[in-house]
Short mmCIF file of C-alpha atoms in Angstrom, two decimals:
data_model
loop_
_atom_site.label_atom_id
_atom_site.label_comp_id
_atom_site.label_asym_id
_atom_site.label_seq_id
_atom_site.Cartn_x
_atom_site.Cartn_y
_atom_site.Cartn_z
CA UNK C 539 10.83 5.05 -36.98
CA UNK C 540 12.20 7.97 -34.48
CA UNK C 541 8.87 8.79 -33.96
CA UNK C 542 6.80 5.45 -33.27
CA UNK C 543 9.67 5.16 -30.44
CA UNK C 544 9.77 8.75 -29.18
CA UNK C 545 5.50 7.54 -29.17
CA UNK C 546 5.93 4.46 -27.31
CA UNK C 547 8.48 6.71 -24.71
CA UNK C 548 5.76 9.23 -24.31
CA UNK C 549 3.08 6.98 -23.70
CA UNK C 550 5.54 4.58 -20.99
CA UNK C 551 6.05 7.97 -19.35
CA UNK C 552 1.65 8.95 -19.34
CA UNK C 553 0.98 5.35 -17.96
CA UNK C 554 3.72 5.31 -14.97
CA UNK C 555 3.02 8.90 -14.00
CA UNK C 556 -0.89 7.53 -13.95
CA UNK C 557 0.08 4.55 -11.62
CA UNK C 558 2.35 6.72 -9.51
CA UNK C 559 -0.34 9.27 -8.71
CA UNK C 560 -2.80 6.22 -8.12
CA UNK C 561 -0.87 4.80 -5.76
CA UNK C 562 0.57 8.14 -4.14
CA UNK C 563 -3.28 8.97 -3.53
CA UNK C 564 -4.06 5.52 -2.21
CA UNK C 565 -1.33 5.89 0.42
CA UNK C 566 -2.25 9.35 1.10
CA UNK C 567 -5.96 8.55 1.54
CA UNK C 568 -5.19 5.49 3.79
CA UNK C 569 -2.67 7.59 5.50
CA UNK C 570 -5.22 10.43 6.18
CA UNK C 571 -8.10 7.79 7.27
CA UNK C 572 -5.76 6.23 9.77
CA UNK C 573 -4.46 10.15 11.38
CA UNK C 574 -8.41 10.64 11.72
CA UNK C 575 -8.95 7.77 13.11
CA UNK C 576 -6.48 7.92 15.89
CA UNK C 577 -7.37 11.94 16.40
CA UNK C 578 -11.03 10.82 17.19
CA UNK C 579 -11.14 7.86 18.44
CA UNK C 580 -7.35 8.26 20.97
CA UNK C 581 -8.79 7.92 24.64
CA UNK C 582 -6.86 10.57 25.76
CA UNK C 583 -7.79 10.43 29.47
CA UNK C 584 -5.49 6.86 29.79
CA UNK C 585 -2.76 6.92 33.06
CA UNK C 586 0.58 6.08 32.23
CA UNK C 587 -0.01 2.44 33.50
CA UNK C 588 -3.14 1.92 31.11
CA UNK C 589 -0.99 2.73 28.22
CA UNK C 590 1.32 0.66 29.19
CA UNK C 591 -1.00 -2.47 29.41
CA UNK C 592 -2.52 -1.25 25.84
CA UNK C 593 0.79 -1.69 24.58
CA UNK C 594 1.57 -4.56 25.92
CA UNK C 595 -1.43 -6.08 25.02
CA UNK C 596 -0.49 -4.94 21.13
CA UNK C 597 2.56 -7.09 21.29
CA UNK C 598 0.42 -9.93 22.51
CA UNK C 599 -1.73 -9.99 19.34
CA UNK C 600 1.31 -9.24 17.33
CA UNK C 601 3.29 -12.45 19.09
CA UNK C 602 -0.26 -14.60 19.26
CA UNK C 603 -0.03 -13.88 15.20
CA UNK C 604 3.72 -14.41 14.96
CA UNK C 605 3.82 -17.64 16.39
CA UNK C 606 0.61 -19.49 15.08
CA UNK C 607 1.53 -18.34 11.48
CA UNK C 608 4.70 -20.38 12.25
CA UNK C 609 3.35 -23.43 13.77
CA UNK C 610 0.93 -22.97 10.84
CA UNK C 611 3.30 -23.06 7.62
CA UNK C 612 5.88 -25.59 9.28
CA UNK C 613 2.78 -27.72 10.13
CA UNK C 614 0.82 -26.89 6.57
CA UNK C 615 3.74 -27.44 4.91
CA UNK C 616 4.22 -30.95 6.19
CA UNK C 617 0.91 -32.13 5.30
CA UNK C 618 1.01 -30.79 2.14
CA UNK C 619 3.86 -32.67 1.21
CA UNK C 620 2.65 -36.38 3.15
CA UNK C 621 -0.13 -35.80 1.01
CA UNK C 622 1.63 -35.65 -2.22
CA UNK C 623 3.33 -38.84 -1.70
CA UNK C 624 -0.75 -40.42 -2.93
CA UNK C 625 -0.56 -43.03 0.24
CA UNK C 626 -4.06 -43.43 0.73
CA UNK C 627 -4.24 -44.08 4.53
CA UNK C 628 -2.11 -41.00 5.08
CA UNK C 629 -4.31 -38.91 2.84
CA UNK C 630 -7.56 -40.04 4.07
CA UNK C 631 -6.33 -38.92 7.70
CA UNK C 632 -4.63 -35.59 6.41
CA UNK C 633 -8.11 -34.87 5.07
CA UNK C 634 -9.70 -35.54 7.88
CA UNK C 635 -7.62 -33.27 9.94
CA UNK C 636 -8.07 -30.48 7.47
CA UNK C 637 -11.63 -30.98 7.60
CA UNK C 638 -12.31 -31.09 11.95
CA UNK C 639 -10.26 -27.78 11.53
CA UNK C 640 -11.65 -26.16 8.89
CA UNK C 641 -15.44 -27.68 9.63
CA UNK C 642 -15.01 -26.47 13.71
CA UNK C 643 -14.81 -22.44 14.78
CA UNK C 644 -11.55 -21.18 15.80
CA UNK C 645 -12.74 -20.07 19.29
CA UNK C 646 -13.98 -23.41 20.32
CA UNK C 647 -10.94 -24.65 18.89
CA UNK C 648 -9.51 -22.79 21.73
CA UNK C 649 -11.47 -23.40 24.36
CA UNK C 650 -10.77 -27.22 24.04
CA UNK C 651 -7.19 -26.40 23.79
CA UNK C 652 -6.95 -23.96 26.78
CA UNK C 653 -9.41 -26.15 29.08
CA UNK C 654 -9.24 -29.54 28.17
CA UNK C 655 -6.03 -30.57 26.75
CA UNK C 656 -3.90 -27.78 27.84
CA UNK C 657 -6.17 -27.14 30.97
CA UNK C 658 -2.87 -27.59 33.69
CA UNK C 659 -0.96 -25.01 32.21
CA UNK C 660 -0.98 -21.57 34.15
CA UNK C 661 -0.98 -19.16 31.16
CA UNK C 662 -3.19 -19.88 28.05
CA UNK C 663 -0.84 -17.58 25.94
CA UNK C 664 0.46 -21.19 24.57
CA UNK C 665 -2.63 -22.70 24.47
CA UNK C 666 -3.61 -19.90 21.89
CA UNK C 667 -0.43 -20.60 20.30
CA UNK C 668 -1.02 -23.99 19.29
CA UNK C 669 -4.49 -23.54 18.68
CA UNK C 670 -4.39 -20.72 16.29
CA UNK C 671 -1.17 -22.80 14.55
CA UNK C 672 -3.05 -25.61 14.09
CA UNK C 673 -6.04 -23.92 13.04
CA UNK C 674 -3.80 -22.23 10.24
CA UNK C 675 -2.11 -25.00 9.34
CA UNK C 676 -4.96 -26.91 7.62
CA UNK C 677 -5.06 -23.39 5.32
CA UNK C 678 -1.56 -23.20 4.92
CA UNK C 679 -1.75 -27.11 3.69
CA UNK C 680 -4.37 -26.37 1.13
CA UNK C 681 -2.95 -23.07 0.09
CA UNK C 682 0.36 -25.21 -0.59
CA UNK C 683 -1.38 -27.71 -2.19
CA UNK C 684 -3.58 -25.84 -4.40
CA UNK C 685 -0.34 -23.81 -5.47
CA UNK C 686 1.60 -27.17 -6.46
CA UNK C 687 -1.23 -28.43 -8.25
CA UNK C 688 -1.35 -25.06 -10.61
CA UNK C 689 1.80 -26.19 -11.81
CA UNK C 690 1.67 -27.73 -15.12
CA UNK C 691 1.75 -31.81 -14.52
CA UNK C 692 4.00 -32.16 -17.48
CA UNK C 693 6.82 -30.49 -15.30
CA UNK C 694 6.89 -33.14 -13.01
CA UNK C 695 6.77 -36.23 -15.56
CA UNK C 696 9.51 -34.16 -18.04
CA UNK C 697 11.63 -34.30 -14.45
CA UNK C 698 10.79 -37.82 -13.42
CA UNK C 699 11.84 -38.92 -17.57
CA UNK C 700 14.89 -37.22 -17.20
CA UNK C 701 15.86 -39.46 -14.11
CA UNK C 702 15.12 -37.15 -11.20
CA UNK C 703 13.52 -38.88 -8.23
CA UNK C 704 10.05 -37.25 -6.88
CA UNK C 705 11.87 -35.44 -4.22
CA UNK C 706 14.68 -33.69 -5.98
CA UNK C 707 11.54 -32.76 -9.40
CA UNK C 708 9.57 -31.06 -6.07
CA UNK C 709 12.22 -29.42 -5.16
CA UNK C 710 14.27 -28.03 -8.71
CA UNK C 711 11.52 -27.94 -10.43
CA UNK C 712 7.64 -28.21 -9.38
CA UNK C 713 8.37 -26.02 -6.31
CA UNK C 714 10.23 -22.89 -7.67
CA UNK C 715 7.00 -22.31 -10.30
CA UNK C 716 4.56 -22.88 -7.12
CA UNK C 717 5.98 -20.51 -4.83
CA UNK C 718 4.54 -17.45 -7.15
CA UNK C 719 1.06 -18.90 -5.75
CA UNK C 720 2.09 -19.99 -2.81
CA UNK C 721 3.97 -17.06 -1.10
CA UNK C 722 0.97 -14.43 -1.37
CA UNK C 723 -1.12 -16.62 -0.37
CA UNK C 724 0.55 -17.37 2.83
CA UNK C 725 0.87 -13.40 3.26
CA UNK C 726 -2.99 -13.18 3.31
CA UNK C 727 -3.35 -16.45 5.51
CA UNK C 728 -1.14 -14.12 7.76
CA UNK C 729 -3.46 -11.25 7.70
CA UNK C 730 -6.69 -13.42 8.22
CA UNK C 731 -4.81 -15.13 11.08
CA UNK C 732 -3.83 -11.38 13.03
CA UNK C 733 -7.61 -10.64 12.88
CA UNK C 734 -8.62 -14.01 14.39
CA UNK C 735 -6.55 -13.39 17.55
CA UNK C 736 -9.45 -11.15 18.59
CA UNK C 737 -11.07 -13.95 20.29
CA UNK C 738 -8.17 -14.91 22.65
CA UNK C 739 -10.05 -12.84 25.00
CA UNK C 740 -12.84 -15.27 26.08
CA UNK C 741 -10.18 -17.59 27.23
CA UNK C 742 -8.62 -14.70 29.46
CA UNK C 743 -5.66 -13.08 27.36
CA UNK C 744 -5.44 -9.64 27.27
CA UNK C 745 -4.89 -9.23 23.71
CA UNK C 746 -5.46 -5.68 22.16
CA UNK C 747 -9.27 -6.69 21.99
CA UNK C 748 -9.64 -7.84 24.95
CA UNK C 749 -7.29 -4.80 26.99
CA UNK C 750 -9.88 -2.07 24.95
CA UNK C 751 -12.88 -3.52 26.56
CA UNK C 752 -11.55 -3.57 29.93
CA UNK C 753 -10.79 -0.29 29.63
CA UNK C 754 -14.37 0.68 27.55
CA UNK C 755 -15.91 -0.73 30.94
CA UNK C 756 -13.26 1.08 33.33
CA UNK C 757 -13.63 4.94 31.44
CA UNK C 758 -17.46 4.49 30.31
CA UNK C 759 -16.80 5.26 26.78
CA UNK C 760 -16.65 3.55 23.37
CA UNK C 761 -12.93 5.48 22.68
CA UNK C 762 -11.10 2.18 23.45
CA UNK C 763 -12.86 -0.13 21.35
CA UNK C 764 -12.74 2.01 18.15
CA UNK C 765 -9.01 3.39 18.59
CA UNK C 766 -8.68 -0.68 18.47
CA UNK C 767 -10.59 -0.85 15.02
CA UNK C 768 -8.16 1.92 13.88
CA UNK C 769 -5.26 0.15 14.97
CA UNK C 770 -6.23 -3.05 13.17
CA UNK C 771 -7.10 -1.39 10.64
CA UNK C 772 -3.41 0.68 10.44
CA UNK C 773 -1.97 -3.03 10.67
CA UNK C 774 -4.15 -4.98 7.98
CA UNK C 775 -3.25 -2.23 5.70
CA UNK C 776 0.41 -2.16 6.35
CA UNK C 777 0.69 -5.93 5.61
CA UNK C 778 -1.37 -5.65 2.67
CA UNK C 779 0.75 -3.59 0.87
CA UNK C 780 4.20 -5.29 2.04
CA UNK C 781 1.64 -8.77 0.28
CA UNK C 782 1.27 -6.83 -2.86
CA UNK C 783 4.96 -5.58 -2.80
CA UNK C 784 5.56 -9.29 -2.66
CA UNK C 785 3.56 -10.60 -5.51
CA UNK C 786 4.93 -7.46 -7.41
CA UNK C 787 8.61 -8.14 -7.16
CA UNK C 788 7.19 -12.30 -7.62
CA UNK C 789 5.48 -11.88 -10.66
CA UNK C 790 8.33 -8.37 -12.50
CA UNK C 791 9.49 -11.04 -14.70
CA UNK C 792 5.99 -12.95 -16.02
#
């Protein structure tokens, strides 16, 4: 008996040492990829002032992606929910909407945001906003949806039989199981929607896409545009891992 559990100890021990070096190589390979990058690719020859704007035009992306995810999961959210309440004029309109956005590409999305219905405002910054927001809003609603339905239907009619009205079995009961689904989801959504700012550009905001080909043009030289890759890149990976840490510490007690 000492010895099956001094077994089962050992072979704990083997299997966590195996995922720790995994993972400790995975971050250092990432890690090294990303130093490389930024050693080659780094235009070095930037003034002060160009920095300056390539920083600025960092936060841009970062707030483009900040506030559309939010616009996006209040929004998706919503919808999810009308939809779930099975009135059939409602849903046959929610559909609809989910299916222009979905069926149309982002960037002309935002075209007919920043020159047709938003054309009078002087900065297209919130025209982006709204655009991307709604755009990720029709994925947010389907990501919510899809993670309520994986919940077993019994849930809700054991809740419903035990007196609970629809609202309080979504809430105690249906929604606490779906947010395992949901919540990773939503992390991805998040990362899709950061690379999708990348076409603010064409409707003149000087996101970090957009700032390294104006400076590709003004030095004659491709550094700009790939140091951008690599700083993607640096990003996606960074909010990857913070997703997996979050379906990890979601899923320690399945």
């Amino acid at each position: 008996m000492y010895n099956y559990k001094l077994l089962k100890i050992k072979i704990r021990f083997i299997n966590l040492t195996k995922l720790l070096n995994e993972k400790f190589f995975k971050f250092i390979f990432s890690v090294s990829i990303i130093i490389i990058g930024v050693w080659l690719t780094f235009p070095s020859e930037l003034t002060s002032a160009q920095k300056s704007a390539y920083t600025n035009a960092y936060f841009t992306t970062i707030m483009l992606t900040f506030g559309g995810i939010s616009i996006g999961i209040v929004l998706g959210f919503i919808l999810a929910f009308l939809k779930f309440l099975n009135i059939k004029i409602l849903s046959f309109f929610i559909d609809e909407y989910i299916d222009i956005i979905r069926g149309t590409p982002v960037l002309l999305q935002l075209m007919i945001f920043a020159f047709v219905i938003l054309a009078t405002l002087s900065d297209n910054f919130y025209a982006a906003v709204i655009a991307l927001g709604l755009n990720s809003s029709a994925y947010v609603a389907e990501i919510v949806r899809s993670g309520i339905n994986s919940v077993d239907r019994g849930q809700m009619e054991a809740a419903r039989a035990m007196g609970l009205s629809y609202s309080v079995s979504m809430r105690l009961i249906i929604f606490p199981q779906a947010i395992k689904n949901i919540l990773p989801a939503l992390a991805n959504e998040f990362i899709s929607l950061f690379k999708e700012t990348s076409v603010v550009g064409l409707i003149g905001i000087f996101d970090l896409t957009m700032q390294s080909k104006s400076l590709q043009a003004t030095l004659f030289t491709p550094e700009p545009i790939l140091f951008a890759g690599v700083v993607y890149y640096a990003n996606v990976k960074i909010f990857s891992v913070m997703a997996k840490l979050l379906e990890n510490r979601l899923n320690r007690h399945d």
